[in-house]
Tab-separated table of C-alpha atoms in Angstrom:
chain	number	residue	atom	x	y	z
A	62	UNK	CA	-34.705	43.720	179.694
A	63	UNK	CA	-36.347	47.016	179.613
A	64	UNK	CA	-33.134	48.991	179.528
A	65	UNK	CA	-31.956	46.185	176.931
A	66	UNK	CA	-34.651	46.767	174.909
A	67	UNK	CA	-34.323	50.726	174.853
A	68	UNK	CA	-30.932	50.401	173.903
A	69	UNK	CA	-31.498	47.969	171.308
A	70	UNK	CA	-34.304	50.602	169.940
A	71	UNK	CA	-31.489	53.059	170.361
A	72	UNK	CA	-28.980	51.197	168.351
A	73	UNK	CA	-31.283	50.239	165.515
A	74	UNK	CA	-32.517	53.746	164.941
A	75	UNK	CA	-28.740	54.943	164.503
A	76	UNK	CA	-28.222	51.853	162.113
A	77	UNK	CA	-31.335	53.098	159.972
A	78	UNK	CA	-30.133	56.773	159.743
A	79	UNK	CA	-29.940	57.520	155.513
A	80	UNK	CA	-27.253	58.919	153.502
A	81	UNK	CA	-28.885	62.236	154.094
A	82	UNK	CA	-28.308	62.525	157.989
A	83	UNK	CA	-24.850	61.375	157.716
A	84	UNK	CA	-24.337	63.969	155.225
A	85	UNK	CA	-25.740	66.247	157.410
A	86	UNK	CA	-23.497	64.856	159.892
A	87	UNK	CA	-20.615	65.364	157.908
A	88	UNK	CA	-21.399	68.933	156.826
A	89	UNK	CA	-21.861	70.091	160.739
A	90	UNK	CA	-18.712	68.221	161.280
A	91	UNK	CA	-17.088	70.341	158.366
A	92	UNK	CA	-18.260	73.633	159.243
A	93	UNK	CA	-16.927	73.209	163.002
A	94	UNK	CA	-14.062	72.311	161.233
A	95	UNK	CA	-13.626	75.454	159.413
A	96	UNK	CA	-14.619	77.419	162.718
A	97	UNK	CA	-11.552	75.919	164.604
A	98	UNK	CA	-14.069	73.956	166.662
A	99	UNK	CA	-11.850	71.097	166.468
A	100	UNK	CA	-13.490	69.208	169.072
A	101	UNK	CA	-16.958	69.627	168.001
A	102	UNK	CA	-15.473	68.290	164.692
A	103	UNK	CA	-14.170	65.512	165.937
A	104	UNK	CA	-16.896	64.505	167.720
A	105	UNK	CA	-19.153	64.724	164.649
A	106	UNK	CA	-16.375	63.221	162.150
A	107	UNK	CA	-16.246	59.877	164.335
A	108	UNK	CA	-20.406	59.873	163.994
A	109	UNK	CA	-19.728	59.986	160.471
A	110	UNK	CA	-17.207	57.202	160.173
A	111	UNK	CA	-19.548	55.004	162.987
A	112	UNK	CA	-22.762	55.518	161.169
A	113	UNK	CA	-21.479	55.719	157.534
A	114	UNK	CA	-19.265	53.136	157.341
A	115	UNK	CA	-21.039	50.406	155.363
A	116	UNK	CA	-23.199	52.772	153.512
A	117	UNK	CA	-21.783	52.933	149.672
A	118	UNK	CA	-23.739	56.441	149.233
A	119	UNK	CA	-21.556	58.157	151.817
A	120	UNK	CA	-18.237	56.418	151.027
A	121	UNK	CA	-16.739	59.477	149.969
A	122	UNK	CA	-17.667	61.481	153.216
A	123	UNK	CA	-16.402	58.810	155.199
A	124	UNK	CA	-13.121	58.468	153.761
A	125	UNK	CA	-12.455	62.366	154.313
A	126	UNK	CA	-14.246	62.344	157.801
A	127	UNK	CA	-10.963	59.692	158.327
A	128	UNK	CA	-8.479	61.597	156.994
A	129	UNK	CA	-9.770	64.798	158.769
A	130	UNK	CA	-10.328	62.981	162.172
A	131	UNK	CA	-6.568	62.609	163.022
A	132	UNK	CA	-6.256	66.360	162.112
A	133	UNK	CA	-8.799	67.847	164.666
A	134	UNK	CA	-6.618	65.761	167.395
A	135	UNK	CA	-3.349	67.091	166.219
A	136	UNK	CA	-4.686	70.870	166.690
A	137	UNK	CA	-6.224	70.319	169.597
A	138	UNK	CA	-3.142	69.141	170.986
A	139	UNK	CA	-1.595	72.242	169.368
A	140	UNK	CA	-3.993	74.432	171.246
A	141	UNK	CA	-2.927	72.478	174.439
A	142	UNK	CA	1.021	73.127	173.856
A	143	UNK	CA	-0.136	76.689	173.582
A	144	UNK	CA	-1.463	77.106	176.848
A	145	UNK	CA	1.171	74.938	178.572
A	146	UNK	CA	-1.543	71.936	179.186
A	147	UNK	CA	1.139	69.008	178.158
A	148	UNK	CA	-0.790	66.153	179.514
A	149	UNK	CA	-3.877	67.195	177.355
A	150	UNK	CA	-1.459	67.876	174.473
A	151	UNK	CA	-0.091	64.522	175.184
A	152	UNK	CA	-3.407	62.803	175.361
A	153	UNK	CA	-4.527	64.397	172.012
A	154	UNK	CA	-1.559	64.273	169.363
A	155	UNK	CA	-1.098	60.103	170.427
A	156	UNK	CA	-4.911	60.142	169.655
A	157	UNK	CA	-4.233	61.612	166.085
A	158	UNK	CA	-1.136	59.299	165.730
A	159	UNK	CA	-3.132	56.345	166.403
A	160	UNK	CA	-6.150	57.507	163.842
A	161	UNK	CA	-3.702	58.305	161.320
A	162	UNK	CA	-2.080	54.853	161.374
A	163	UNK	CA	-5.071	53.282	161.517
A	164	UNK	CA	-6.451	55.077	158.641
A	165	UNK	CA	-2.927	54.914	157.058
A	166	UNK	CA	-2.054	58.549	156.900
A	167	UNK	CA	1.415	57.852	157.573
A	168	UNK	CA	2.494	61.453	156.917
A	169	UNK	CA	-0.015	62.845	159.389
A	170	UNK	CA	1.323	59.928	161.954
A	171	UNK	CA	5.146	61.116	162.163
A	172	UNK	CA	4.031	64.417	162.510
A	173	UNK	CA	1.891	63.670	165.479
A	174	UNK	CA	4.499	61.155	167.083
A	175	UNK	CA	7.164	64.055	166.493
A	176	UNK	CA	4.949	66.007	169.016
A	177	UNK	CA	4.519	63.036	171.599
A	178	UNK	CA	8.178	62.955	171.654
A	179	UNK	CA	8.524	66.660	171.668
A	180	UNK	CA	6.709	66.414	174.795
A	181	UNK	CA	7.896	63.621	176.256
A	182	UNK	CA	11.287	64.980	175.893
A	183	UNK	CA	10.379	68.129	177.736
A	184	UNK	CA	8.935	65.972	180.683
A	185	UNK	CA	12.212	63.925	181.088
A	186	UNK	CA	14.540	67.358	181.022
A	187	UNK	CA	14.108	68.179	184.847
A	188	UNK	CA	14.758	64.599	185.773
A	189	UNK	CA	17.682	64.396	183.364
A	190	UNK	CA	19.143	67.974	184.172
A	191	UNK	CA	18.832	66.357	188.049
A	192	UNK	CA	20.876	63.681	187.284
A	193	UNK	CA	17.675	61.194	188.045
A	194	UNK	CA	18.645	59.061	185.139
A	195	UNK	CA	15.981	56.214	186.118
A	196	UNK	CA	13.028	58.516	186.093
A	197	UNK	CA	14.350	60.525	182.639
A	198	UNK	CA	14.898	56.995	180.738
A	199	UNK	CA	11.603	56.030	181.842
A	200	UNK	CA	10.149	59.220	180.202
A	201	UNK	CA	12.771	59.053	177.120
A	202	UNK	CA	11.736	55.917	176.421
A	203	UNK	CA	8.216	56.811	175.401
A	204	UNK	CA	9.332	59.690	173.197
A	205	UNK	CA	11.860	57.604	171.733
A	206	UNK	CA	9.081	55.088	170.577
A	207	UNK	CA	7.130	57.670	169.473
A	208	UNK	CA	9.744	59.334	167.015
A	209	UNK	CA	13.491	57.546	166.804
A	210	UNK	CA	14.685	60.159	164.660
A	211	UNK	CA	14.388	62.917	167.549
A	212	UNK	CA	17.974	62.503	168.052
A	213	UNK	CA	18.247	65.355	170.545
A	214	UNK	CA	16.213	63.109	173.060
A	215	UNK	CA	18.134	59.831	171.788
A	216	UNK	CA	21.126	61.079	173.269
A	217	UNK	CA	19.297	62.277	176.121
A	218	UNK	CA	18.313	58.479	176.500
A	219	UNK	CA	21.472	57.132	175.839
A	220	UNK	CA	23.071	58.647	178.252
A	221	UNK	CA	20.683	58.159	180.999
A	222	UNK	CA	21.233	54.490	180.220
A	223	UNK	CA	25.068	54.632	180.482
A	224	UNK	CA	25.079	56.183	183.382
A	225	UNK	CA	22.430	53.838	185.096
A	226	UNK	CA	24.577	51.075	184.057
A	227	UNK	CA	22.971	49.846	180.963
A	228	UNK	CA	25.599	49.846	178.591
A	229	UNK	CA	24.508	47.747	176.008
A	230	UNK	CA	20.885	49.552	176.057
A	231	UNK	CA	22.797	52.910	175.847
A	232	UNK	CA	25.459	51.592	172.808
A	233	UNK	CA	22.392	50.258	171.095
A	234	UNK	CA	20.675	53.644	170.996
A	235	UNK	CA	24.200	55.699	169.881
A	236	UNK	CA	24.799	53.338	167.200
A	237	UNK	CA	20.925	53.924	165.997
A	238	UNK	CA	21.911	57.737	166.008
A	239	UNK	CA	25.536	56.935	164.774
A	240	UNK	CA	24.263	54.946	161.568
A	241	UNK	CA	22.278	58.591	160.337
A	242	UNK	CA	23.110	59.742	156.915
A	243	UNK	CA	21.108	62.672	156.227
A	244	UNK	CA	23.065	66.144	156.898
A	245	UNK	CA	20.813	67.392	159.093
A	246	UNK	CA	21.817	64.684	162.050
A	247	UNK	CA	25.429	65.413	161.280
A	248	UNK	CA	25.739	67.316	164.777
A	249	UNK	CA	24.150	64.654	166.766
A	250	UNK	CA	26.011	61.887	164.965
A	251	UNK	CA	29.129	63.656	165.851
A	252	UNK	CA	28.213	63.672	169.506
A	253	UNK	CA	26.910	59.826	169.499
A	254	UNK	CA	30.154	58.463	168.219
A	255	UNK	CA	31.976	60.833	171.083
A	256	UNK	CA	29.796	59.374	173.482
A	257	UNK	CA	29.779	55.747	172.481
A	258	UNK	CA	34.222	56.408	172.822
A	259	UNK	CA	34.403	57.837	175.926
A	260	UNK	CA	31.510	55.345	177.926
A	261	UNK	CA	33.209	52.194	176.027
A	262	UNK	CA	36.596	53.457	177.023
A	263	UNK	CA	35.703	54.071	180.750
A	264	UNK	CA	34.401	50.114	180.794
A	265	UNK	CA	37.305	49.075	179.008
A	266	UNK	CA	39.872	51.004	181.287
A	267	UNK	CA	37.900	49.425	184.453
A	268	UNK	CA	38.129	45.931	182.670
A	269	UNK	CA	41.727	46.027	181.730
A	270	UNK	CA	42.504	47.051	185.215
A	271	UNK	CA	40.860	44.107	186.279
A	272	UNK	CA	42.811	41.833	183.420
A	273	UNK	CA	39.392	40.677	182.158
A	274	UNK	CA	40.632	40.904	178.187
A	275	UNK	CA	38.054	38.170	177.572
A	276	UNK	CA	35.130	40.210	178.839
A	277	UNK	CA	36.377	43.265	176.447
A	278	UNK	CA	36.497	40.933	173.489
A	279	UNK	CA	33.353	39.389	174.654
A	280	UNK	CA	31.707	43.316	174.643
A	281	UNK	CA	32.951	44.299	171.374
A	282	UNK	CA	31.876	41.019	169.967
A	283	UNK	CA	28.376	41.696	170.797
A	284	UNK	CA	28.616	44.849	169.327
A	285	UNK	CA	29.910	43.978	166.210
A	286	UNK	CA	27.113	41.438	165.878
A	287	UNK	CA	25.034	44.081	165.675
A	288	UNK	CA	27.241	46.308	163.361
A	289	UNK	CA	30.487	44.445	162.211
A	290	UNK	CA	31.686	47.440	160.832
A	291	UNK	CA	32.039	49.555	163.714
A	292	UNK	CA	35.417	51.571	164.097
A	293	UNK	CA	35.124	51.706	167.628
A	294	UNK	CA	34.655	48.214	168.417
A	295	UNK	CA	36.877	46.646	165.737
A	296	UNK	CA	39.568	48.748	167.427
A	297	UNK	CA	38.725	47.796	171.226
A	298	UNK	CA	38.463	44.150	170.113
A	299	UNK	CA	41.951	43.732	168.247
A	300	UNK	CA	43.650	45.650	171.321
A	301	UNK	CA	42.199	43.232	173.503
A	302	UNK	CA	43.707	40.195	171.508
A	303	UNK	CA	47.218	42.261	171.593
A	304	UNK	CA	46.815	42.712	175.222
A	305	UNK	CA	45.830	39.226	175.751
A	306	UNK	CA	49.125	38.055	173.733
A	307	UNK	CA	46.968	35.781	171.314
A	308	UNK	CA	48.956	37.399	168.270
A	309	UNK	CA	46.864	34.606	166.053
A	310	UNK	CA	43.991	36.527	166.613
A	311	UNK	CA	45.593	40.043	165.829
A	312	UNK	CA	46.701	38.740	162.641
A	313	UNK	CA	43.377	37.026	161.598
A	314	UNK	CA	41.563	40.615	162.228
A	315	UNK	CA	44.133	42.982	162.089
A	316	UNK	CA	43.485	43.900	158.402
A	317	UNK	CA	39.238	44.186	158.993
A	318	UNK	CA	40.188	46.521	161.821
A	319	UNK	CA	42.083	48.714	160.075
A	320	UNK	CA	39.501	48.931	157.126
A	321	UNK	CA	36.830	49.696	159.241
A	322	UNK	CA	38.892	52.963	160.849
A	323	UNK	CA	37.916	56.166	159.463
A	324	UNK	CA	40.962	57.948	161.574
A	325	UNK	CA	44.413	57.583	160.195
A	326	UNK	CA	45.855	57.179	163.517
A	327	UNK	CA	43.414	54.744	164.968
A	328	UNK	CA	44.362	53.182	161.153
A	329	UNK	CA	48.108	53.392	161.711
A	330	UNK	CA	47.447	51.823	165.559
A	331	UNK	CA	45.672	48.633	163.800
A	332	UNK	CA	48.917	48.323	161.716
A	333	UNK	CA	51.093	48.859	164.601
A	334	UNK	CA	49.355	45.688	166.976
A	335	UNK	CA	49.401	43.875	163.452
A	336	UNK	CA	53.362	44.243	163.082
A	337	UNK	CA	53.984	43.761	166.646
A	338	UNK	CA	51.919	40.416	166.089
A	339	UNK	CA	54.215	39.351	163.278
A	340	UNK	CA	57.341	40.165	165.252
A	341	UNK	CA	56.586	38.282	167.878
A	342	UNK	CA	56.160	35.246	166.029
A	343	UNK	CA	59.154	36.036	164.072
A	344	UNK	CA	57.722	36.816	160.991
A	345	UNK	CA	60.326	39.215	159.852
A	346	UNK	CA	58.945	40.257	156.304
A	347	UNK	CA	55.298	40.616	157.279
A	348	UNK	CA	56.462	42.383	160.229
A	349	UNK	CA	58.139	44.913	158.018
A	350	UNK	CA	55.283	45.550	155.781
A	351	UNK	CA	52.704	46.116	158.641
A	352	UNK	CA	55.186	48.330	160.364
A	353	UNK	CA	55.580	50.641	157.087
A	354	UNK	CA	51.752	51.205	156.763
A	355	UNK	CA	51.998	53.127	160.219
A	356	UNK	CA	52.103	56.530	159.202
A	357	UNK	CA	50.350	58.521	161.829
A	358	UNK	CA	49.676	59.175	165.514
A	359	UNK	CA	51.633	58.166	168.744
A	360	UNK	CA	52.236	54.775	166.821
A	361	UNK	CA	54.457	55.988	164.246
A	362	UNK	CA	57.366	56.316	166.306
A	363	UNK	CA	57.315	52.923	168.007
A	364	UNK	CA	56.737	51.793	164.086
A	365	UNK	CA	59.654	53.711	162.994
A	366	UNK	CA	61.916	52.329	166.182
A	367	UNK	CA	60.829	48.488	165.136
A	368	UNK	CA	61.894	49.054	161.477
A	369	UNK	CA	65.073	50.295	162.403
A	370	UNK	CA	65.251	47.625	164.498
A	371	UNK	CA	63.935	44.761	162.047
A	372	UNK	CA	66.083	46.098	159.057
A	373	UNK	CA	69.669	46.038	160.574
């Protein structure tokens, strides 16, 4: 009871601090900040926020303390980076991001989270380079959550998922990267599309060998549900229906698949499959029209031969 009484007295004393006392703490915090004593500044700014929160006389000081406190932890994180104390840096940048979000400074939160992601990227790099994809993914996931715009790390996370056999997770990350439009992401966007095609082609090849065309269609449908305009999965699905000899589905889906393609060779392949489907159903005029749209890639010669036969 004595301890409780003493604690209560201490609490009441703290709560009874005057506006002048809070202002004194605020000035001390500012002096520490200017002297680059960011740990000392953080401690005092926290006191200003805790003790001055309900006092209208020091509302301005409290507001400034809230905007400056995340910066204190940000600079502490930067100091830890310089000494390669990455655990300490991670702790401080995370604290900075948390406080910045709490107090509504989303710009500072983004900067702090950017460094959180960079540290996780660095920490996961060794496992990734050693092909320990499970460990790497566990670390990169934390970084991706902090900063999904760190596309270099996101590429490594997506690859880790795919190498672990988590194909759909990998595709989700690759799709997120591929959807970015700012020119600064152009190189990583191209890489994401390349890797999506690589892992998808590998997976589809395995399923084709097993004759699992329904599985391929299901895989493509799952991805198209997330991104209906995906050129890759429109292509994959149409070829699966063609291999399955479901010509009605090919005819139904071919135009949308062709419209989704960005490469002339792929667009031509979609029209070739459409022409072949019409031809199989003995719809000569429609087959000729489709084959005439095949202008590029390996399908062009086959279309030319089919047209010669149809136009005899």
